[in-house]
Coordinates of C-alpha atoms in Angstrom, one line a residue:
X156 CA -24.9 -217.2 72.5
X157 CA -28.5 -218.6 72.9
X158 CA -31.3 -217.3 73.9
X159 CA -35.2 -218.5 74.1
X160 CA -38.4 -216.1 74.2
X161 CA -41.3 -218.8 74.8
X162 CA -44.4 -216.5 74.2
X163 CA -47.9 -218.7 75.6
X164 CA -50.9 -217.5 73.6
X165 CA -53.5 -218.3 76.6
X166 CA -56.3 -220.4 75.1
X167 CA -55.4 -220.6 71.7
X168 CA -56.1 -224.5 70.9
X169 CA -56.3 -225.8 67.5
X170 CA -58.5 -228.8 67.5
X171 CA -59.9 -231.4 70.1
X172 CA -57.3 -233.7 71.9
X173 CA -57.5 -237.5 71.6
X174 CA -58.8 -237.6 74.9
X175 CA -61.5 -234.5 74.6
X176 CA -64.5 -236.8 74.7
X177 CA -63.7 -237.2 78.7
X178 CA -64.2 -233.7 78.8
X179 CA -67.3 -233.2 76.5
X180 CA -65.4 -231.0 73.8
X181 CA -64.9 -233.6 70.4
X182 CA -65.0 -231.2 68.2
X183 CA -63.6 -227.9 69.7
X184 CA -61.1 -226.0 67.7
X185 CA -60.3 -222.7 69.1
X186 CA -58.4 -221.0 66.5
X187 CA -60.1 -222.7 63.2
X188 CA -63.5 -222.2 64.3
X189 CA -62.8 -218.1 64.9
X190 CA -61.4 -218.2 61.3
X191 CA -64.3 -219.8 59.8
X192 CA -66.5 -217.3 62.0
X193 CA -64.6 -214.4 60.6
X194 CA -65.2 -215.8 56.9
X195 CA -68.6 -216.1 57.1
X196 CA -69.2 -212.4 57.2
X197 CA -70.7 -212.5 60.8
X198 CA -68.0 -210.4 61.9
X199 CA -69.8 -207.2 60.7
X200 CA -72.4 -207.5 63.1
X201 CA -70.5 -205.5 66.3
X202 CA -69.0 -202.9 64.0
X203 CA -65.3 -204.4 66.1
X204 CA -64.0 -206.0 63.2
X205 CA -64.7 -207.9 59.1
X206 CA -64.0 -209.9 56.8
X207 CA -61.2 -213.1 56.7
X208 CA -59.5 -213.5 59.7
X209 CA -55.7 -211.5 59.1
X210 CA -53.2 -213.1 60.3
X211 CA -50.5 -213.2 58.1
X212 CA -47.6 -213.7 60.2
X213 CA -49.1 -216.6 62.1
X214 CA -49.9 -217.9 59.3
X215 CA -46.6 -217.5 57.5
X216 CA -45.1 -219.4 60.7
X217 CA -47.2 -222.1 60.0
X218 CA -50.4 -222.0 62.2
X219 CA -52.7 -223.2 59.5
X220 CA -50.4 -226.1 58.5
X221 CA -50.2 -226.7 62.2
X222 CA -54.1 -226.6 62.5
X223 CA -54.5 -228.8 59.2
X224 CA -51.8 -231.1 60.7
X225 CA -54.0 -231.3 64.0
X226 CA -57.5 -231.6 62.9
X227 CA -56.9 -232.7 58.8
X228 CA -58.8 -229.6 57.8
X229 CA -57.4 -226.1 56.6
X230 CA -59.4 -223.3 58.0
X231 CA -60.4 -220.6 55.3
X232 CA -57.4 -218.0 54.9
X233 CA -55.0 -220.0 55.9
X234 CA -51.9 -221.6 54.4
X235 CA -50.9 -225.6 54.6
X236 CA -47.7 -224.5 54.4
X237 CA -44.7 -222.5 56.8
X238 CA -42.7 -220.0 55.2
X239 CA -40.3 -220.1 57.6
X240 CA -39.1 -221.7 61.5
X241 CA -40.8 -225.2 62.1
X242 CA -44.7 -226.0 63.1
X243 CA -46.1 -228.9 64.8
X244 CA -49.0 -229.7 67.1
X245 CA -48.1 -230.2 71.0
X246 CA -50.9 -233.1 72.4
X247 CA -51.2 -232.8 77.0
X248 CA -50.6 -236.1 79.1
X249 CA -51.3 -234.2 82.4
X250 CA -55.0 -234.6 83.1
X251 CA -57.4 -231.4 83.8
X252 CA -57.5 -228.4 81.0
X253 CA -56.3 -226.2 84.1
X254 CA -54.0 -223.0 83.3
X255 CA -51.2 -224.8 85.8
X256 CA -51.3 -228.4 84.5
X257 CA -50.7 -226.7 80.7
X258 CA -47.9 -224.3 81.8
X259 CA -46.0 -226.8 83.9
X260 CA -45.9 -229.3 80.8
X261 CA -44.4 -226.3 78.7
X262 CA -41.6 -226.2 81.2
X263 CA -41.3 -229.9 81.1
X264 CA -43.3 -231.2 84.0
X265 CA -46.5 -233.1 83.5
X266 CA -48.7 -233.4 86.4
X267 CA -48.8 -236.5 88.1
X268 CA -51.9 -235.8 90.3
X269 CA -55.5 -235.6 90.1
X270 CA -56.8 -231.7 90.9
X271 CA -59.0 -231.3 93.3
X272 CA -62.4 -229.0 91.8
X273 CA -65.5 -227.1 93.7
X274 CA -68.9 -229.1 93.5
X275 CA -70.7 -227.5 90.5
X276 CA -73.9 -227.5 92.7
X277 CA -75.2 -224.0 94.8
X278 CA -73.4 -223.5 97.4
X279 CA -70.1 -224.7 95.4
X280 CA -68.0 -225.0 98.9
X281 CA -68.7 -226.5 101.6
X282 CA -69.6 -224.5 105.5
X283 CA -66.8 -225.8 107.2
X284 CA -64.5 -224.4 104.5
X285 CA -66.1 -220.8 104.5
X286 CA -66.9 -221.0 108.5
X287 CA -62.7 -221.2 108.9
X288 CA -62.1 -218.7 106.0
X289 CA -64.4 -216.2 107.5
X290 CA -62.9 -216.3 110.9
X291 CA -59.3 -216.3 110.0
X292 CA -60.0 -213.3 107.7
X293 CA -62.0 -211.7 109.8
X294 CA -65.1 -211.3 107.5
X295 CA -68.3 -210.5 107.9
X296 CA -69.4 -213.0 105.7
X297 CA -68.9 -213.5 102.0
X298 CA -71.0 -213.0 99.1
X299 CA -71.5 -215.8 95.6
X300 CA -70.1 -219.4 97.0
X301 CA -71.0 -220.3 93.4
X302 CA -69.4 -221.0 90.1
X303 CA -69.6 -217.6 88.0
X304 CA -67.9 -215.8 85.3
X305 CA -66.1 -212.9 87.0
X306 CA -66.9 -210.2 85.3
X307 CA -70.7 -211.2 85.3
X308 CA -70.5 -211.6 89.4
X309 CA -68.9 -208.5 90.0
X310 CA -71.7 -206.4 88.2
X311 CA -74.2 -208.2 90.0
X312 CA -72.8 -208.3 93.1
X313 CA -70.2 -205.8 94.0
X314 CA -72.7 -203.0 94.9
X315 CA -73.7 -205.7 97.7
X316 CA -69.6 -206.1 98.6
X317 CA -69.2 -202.3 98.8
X318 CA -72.1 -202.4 101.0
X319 CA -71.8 -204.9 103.2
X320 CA -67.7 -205.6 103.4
X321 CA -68.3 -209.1 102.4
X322 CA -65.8 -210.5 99.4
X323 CA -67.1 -212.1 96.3
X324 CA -66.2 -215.8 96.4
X325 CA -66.4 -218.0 93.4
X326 CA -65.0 -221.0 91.0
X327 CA -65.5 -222.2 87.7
X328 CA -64.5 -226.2 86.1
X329 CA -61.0 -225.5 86.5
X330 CA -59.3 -226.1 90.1
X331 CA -60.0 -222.5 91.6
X332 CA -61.0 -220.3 94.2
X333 CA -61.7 -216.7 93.1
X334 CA -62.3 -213.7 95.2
X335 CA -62.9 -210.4 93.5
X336 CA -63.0 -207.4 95.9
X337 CA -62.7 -203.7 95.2
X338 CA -59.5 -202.1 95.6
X339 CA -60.0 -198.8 97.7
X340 CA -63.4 -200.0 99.9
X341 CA -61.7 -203.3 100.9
X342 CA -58.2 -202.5 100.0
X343 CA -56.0 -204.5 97.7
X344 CA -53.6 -205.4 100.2
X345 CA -56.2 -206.5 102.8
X346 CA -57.7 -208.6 99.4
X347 CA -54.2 -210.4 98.8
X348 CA -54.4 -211.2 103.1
X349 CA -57.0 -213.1 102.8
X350 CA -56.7 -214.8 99.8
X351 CA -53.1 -215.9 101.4
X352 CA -55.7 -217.4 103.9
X353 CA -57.7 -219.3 101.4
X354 CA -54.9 -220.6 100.1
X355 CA -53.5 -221.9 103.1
X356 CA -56.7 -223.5 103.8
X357 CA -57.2 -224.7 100.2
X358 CA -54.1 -225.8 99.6
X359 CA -54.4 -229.2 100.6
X360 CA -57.6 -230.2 98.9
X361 CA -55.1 -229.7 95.7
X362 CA -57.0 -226.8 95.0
X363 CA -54.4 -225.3 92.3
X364 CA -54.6 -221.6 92.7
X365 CA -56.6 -219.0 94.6
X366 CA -56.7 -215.7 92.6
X367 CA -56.6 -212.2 93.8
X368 CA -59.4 -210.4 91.1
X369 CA -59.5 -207.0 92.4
X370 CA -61.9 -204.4 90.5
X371 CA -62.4 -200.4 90.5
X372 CA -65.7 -198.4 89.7
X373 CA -68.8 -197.3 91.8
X374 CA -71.4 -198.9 90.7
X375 CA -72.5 -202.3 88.2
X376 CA -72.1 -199.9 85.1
X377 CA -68.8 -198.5 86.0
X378 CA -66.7 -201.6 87.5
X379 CA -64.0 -203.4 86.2
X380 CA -61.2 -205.8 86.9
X381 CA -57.7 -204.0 87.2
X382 CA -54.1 -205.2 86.4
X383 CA -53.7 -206.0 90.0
X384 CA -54.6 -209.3 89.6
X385 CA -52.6 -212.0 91.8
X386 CA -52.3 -215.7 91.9
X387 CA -51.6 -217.8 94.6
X388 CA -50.7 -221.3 93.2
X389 CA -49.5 -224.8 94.2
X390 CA -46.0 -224.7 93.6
X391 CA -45.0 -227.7 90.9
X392 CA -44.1 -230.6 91.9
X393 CA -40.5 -230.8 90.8
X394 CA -37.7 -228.5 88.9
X395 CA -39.3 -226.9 85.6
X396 CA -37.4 -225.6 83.0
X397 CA -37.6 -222.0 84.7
X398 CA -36.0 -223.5 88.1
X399 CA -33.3 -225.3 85.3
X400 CA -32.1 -222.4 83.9
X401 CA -32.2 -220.2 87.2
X402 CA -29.8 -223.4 88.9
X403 CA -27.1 -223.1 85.4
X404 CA -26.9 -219.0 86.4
X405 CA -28.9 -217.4 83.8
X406 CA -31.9 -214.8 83.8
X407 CA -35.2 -216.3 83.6
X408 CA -38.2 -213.1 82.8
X409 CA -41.3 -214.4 83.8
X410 CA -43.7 -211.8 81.9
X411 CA -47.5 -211.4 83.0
X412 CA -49.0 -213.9 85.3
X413 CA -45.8 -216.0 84.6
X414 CA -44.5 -215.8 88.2
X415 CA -47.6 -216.7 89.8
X416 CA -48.4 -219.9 87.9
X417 CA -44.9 -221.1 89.2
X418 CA -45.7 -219.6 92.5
X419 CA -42.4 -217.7 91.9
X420 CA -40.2 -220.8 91.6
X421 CA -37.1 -220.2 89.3
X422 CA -38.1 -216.2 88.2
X423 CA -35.1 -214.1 88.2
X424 CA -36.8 -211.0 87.5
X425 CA -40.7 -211.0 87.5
X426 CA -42.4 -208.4 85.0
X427 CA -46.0 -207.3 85.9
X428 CA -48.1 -206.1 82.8
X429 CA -52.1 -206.0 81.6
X430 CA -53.1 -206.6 77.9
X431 CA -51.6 -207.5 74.8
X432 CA -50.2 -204.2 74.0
X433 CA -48.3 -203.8 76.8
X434 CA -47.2 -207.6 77.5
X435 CA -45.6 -207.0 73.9
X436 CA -43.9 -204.3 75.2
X437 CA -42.6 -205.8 78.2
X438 CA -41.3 -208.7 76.4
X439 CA -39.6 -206.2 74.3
X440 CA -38.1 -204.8 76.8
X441 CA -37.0 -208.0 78.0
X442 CA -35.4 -208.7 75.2
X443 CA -33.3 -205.4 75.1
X444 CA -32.3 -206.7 78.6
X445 CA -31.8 -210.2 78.5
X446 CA -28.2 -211.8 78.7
X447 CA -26.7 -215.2 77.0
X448 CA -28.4 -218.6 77.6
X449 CA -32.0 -216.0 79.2
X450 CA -35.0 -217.2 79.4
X451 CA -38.0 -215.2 78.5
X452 CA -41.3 -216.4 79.2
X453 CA -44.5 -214.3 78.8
X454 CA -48.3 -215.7 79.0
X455 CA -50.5 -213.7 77.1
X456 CA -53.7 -213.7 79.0
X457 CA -56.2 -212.0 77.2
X458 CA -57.3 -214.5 74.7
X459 CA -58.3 -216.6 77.7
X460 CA -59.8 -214.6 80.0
X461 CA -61.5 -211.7 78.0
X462 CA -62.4 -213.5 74.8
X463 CA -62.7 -217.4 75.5
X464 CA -64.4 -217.2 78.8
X465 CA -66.8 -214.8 77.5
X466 CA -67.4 -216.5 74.6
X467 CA -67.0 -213.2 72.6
X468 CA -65.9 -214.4 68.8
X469 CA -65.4 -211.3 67.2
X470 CA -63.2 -210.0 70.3
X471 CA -61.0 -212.8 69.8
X472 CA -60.8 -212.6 66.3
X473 CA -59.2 -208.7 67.1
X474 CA -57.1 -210.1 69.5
X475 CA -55.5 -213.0 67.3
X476 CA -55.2 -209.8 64.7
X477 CA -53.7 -207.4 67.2
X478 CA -51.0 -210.2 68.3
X479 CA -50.4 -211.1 64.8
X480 CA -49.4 -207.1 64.1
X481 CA -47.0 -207.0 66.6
X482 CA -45.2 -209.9 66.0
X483 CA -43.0 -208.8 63.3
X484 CA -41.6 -206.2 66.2
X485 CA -40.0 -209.4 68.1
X486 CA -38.7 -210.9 65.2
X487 CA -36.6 -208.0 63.9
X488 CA -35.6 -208.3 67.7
X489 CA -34.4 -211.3 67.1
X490 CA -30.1 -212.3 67.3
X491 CA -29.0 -215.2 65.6
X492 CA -28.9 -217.1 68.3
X493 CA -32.3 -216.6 69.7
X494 CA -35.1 -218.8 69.7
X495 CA -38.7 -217.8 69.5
X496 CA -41.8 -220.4 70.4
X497 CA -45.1 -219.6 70.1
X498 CA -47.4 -222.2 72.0
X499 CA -50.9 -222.4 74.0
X500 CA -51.4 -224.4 77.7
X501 CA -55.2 -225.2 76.8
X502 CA -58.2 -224.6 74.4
X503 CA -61.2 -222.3 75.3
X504 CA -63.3 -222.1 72.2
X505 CA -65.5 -219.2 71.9
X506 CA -67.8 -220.7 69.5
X507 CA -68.4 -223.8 71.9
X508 CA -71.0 -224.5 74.8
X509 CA -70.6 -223.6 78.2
X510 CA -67.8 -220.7 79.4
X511 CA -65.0 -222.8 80.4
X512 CA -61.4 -223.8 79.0
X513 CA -61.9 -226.8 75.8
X514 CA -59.4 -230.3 76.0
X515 CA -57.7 -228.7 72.8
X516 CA -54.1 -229.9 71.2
X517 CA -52.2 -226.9 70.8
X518 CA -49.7 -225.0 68.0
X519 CA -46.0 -225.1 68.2
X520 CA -44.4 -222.5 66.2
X521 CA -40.8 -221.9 66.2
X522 CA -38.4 -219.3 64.9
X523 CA -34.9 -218.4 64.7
X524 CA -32.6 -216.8 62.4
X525 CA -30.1 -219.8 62.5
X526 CA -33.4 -222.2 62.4
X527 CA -34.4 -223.8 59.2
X528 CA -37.8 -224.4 58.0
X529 CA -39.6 -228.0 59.0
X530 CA -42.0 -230.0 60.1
X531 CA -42.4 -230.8 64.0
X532 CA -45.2 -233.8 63.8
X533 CA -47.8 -234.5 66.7
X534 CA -45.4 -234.5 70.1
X535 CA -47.1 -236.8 72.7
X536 CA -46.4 -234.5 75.2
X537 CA -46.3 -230.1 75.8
X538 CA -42.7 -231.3 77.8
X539 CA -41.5 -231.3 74.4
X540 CA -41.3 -227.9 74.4
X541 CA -39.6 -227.5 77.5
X542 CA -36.8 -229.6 76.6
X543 CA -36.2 -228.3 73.3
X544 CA -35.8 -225.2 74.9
X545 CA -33.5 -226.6 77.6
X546 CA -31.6 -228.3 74.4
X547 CA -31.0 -224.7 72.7
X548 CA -29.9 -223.2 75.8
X549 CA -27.5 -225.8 76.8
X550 CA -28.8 -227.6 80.2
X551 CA -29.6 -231.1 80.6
X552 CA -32.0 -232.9 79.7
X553 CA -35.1 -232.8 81.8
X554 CA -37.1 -236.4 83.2
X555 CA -39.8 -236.0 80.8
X556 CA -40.5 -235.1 77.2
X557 CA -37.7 -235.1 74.6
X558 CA -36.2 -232.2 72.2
X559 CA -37.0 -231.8 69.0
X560 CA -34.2 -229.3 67.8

């Protein structure tokens, strides 16, 4: 019986989307510009990593082809053609280049809204919204009300927050509110309170998520972001292919930051986990697990937020070459009836200007024992993918999108 294990490779984009102008990133190309970075020897120059970008089961999936099929050039190392499963090039209707508005394509639902974003201007939100946050928490005060990179605001700031008791409050371009506080001096629990508060509050200025991003250490050179990480999201706006699959009676593994991104809707069993190593290990363990007609959905953050927002090449490069060992483990894991997709929900382009996520078409690489080898084309939308995996597991077809299995 079937099976699907729909692995989302956070930020990996291969080449700017028709519509990228709108967002100032014609030209961006995630994946084919690391590979030509890699190529050009610069990779030598951190000690992390050299040479050609290695990748030789994407690429045997087809993720050059599916890059040369996107942008009409072949980055360097990389094959035009698949040597086995299907490729093709998944192109977003839903507006934004927001984590949300990508994953809830995947499962099949575009978003029919506008989100609503922080001004980009210093203070980023406005005094009535932090006057009610601060009295509903019960805060002191708070400390940023600015857009920032995370990791860069905690290190400046988070001596201040142990200090003073005040929370670290930023945003970025996508449709968030971000507090980062530290897990023993404010408390993690008392951090996911009031972030349940911001979200109440935020909520209906279609603010899409407000994220936990709690962080250990003493001082600027010792903190860092833990695993604890929690997102409180706008739920989506109808049935995805998660809530589908839960409704027919079968096991949906939401892997990562999964659950939250679906604000839990449709997750039969929800599966915490922190880097690539041990996502892969979870979703190996799901698959051990998993029953007929399961759904098992992992999101593999680090590409996005470690690599892409920080604009660090060569960390990326490791990252794409870490992934690419491992993936040989969940294809031997593979029954003849299971289905594995490989996909993205947005670009962010570490070569490119600027620290945010890039309007970027993404891969679709597919897999199966029982699967034969083909081309995919440009799908006009990332539902696509949802219903072809609601196709291989047998439930109806969805509003939007259409399946090509």
């Amino acid at each position: 019986m079937p099976r699907a294990i729909l692995c989302i490779l956070d930020s990996v984009g291969i080449g700017g989307a028709p519509d990228a102008d709108k967002y100032g990133d014609v030209g961006s190309n995630t994946f084919g510009h690391i590979s030509e970075w890699a190529a050009s020897g610069r990779a030598d120059r951190d000690g992390l990593r050299s040479g050609p970008l290695h990748v030789p089961n994407l690429d045997a999936l087809g993720i050059g082809a599916a890059i040369q099929l996107s942008t009409g050039t072949l980055p360097p190392g990389l094959s035009p053609t698949a040597k086995g499963g299907r490729f093709g090039v998944g192109r977003e209707v839903s507006k934004g280049k927001d984590t949300p508005s990508g994953h809830w394509e995947i499962a099949g639902v575009p978003v029919p809204f506008e989100w609503g974003y922080f001004a980009e201007s210093e203070p980023a939100f406005s005094p009535h919204l932090i006057a009610e946050f601060v009295e509903r928490a019960k805060l002191p005060g708070i400390l940023g009300d600015k857009h920032a990179s995370g990791t860069d605001i905690i290190a400046a700031m988070g001596e201040e927050h142990i200090r003073t008791g005040k929370p670290i409050c930023y945003t970025s371009i996508d449709s968030v509110f971000q507090i980062a506080a530290h897990e023993t001096h404010f408390g993690l629990d008392r951090l996911y309170d009031i972030c349940q508060i911001a979200f109440e509050l935020t909520a209906p200025m279609m603010i899409g998520r407000v994220i936990a991003r709690p962080f250990i250490g003493e001082d600027a050179t010792s903190f860092r972001r833990t695993g604890n990480r929690r997102d409180f999201a706008i739920a989506p706006p109808e049935p995805t292919l998660l809530d589908r699959n839960q409704a027919a009676g079968n096991q949906v593994y939401a892997i990562g930051k999964i659950s939250d991104i679906y604000a839990g809707h449709g997750v039969t069993h929800k599966i915490k986990g922190t880097g690539i190593p041990q996502l892969f290990d979870k979703t190996l363990d799901a698959m051990e697990m998993a029953a007929d007609r399961a759904l098992i959905m992992t999101n593999f953050v680090d590409f996005d937020s470690e690599y892409g927002h920080r604009r660090d090449v060569p960390g990326y490069a490791a990252a794409l070459e870490l992934f690419d060992s491992r993936l040989p483990e969940i294809i031997s894991k593979l029954l003849q009836d299971d289905l594995l997709i490989l996909t993205a929900d947005h670009g962010n382009d570490p070569t490119w200007t600027g620290t945010d996520h890039t309007r970027e078409q993404v891969p679709i690489l597919l897999f199966s024992p029982s699967l034969s080898q083909g081309e995919l084309g440009i799908r006009s939308t990332f539902a696509d993918i949802g219903e072809s995996i609601a196709h291989w597991l047998g439930l109806p077809p969805g509003r939007h999108g259409r399946s090509f299995l």
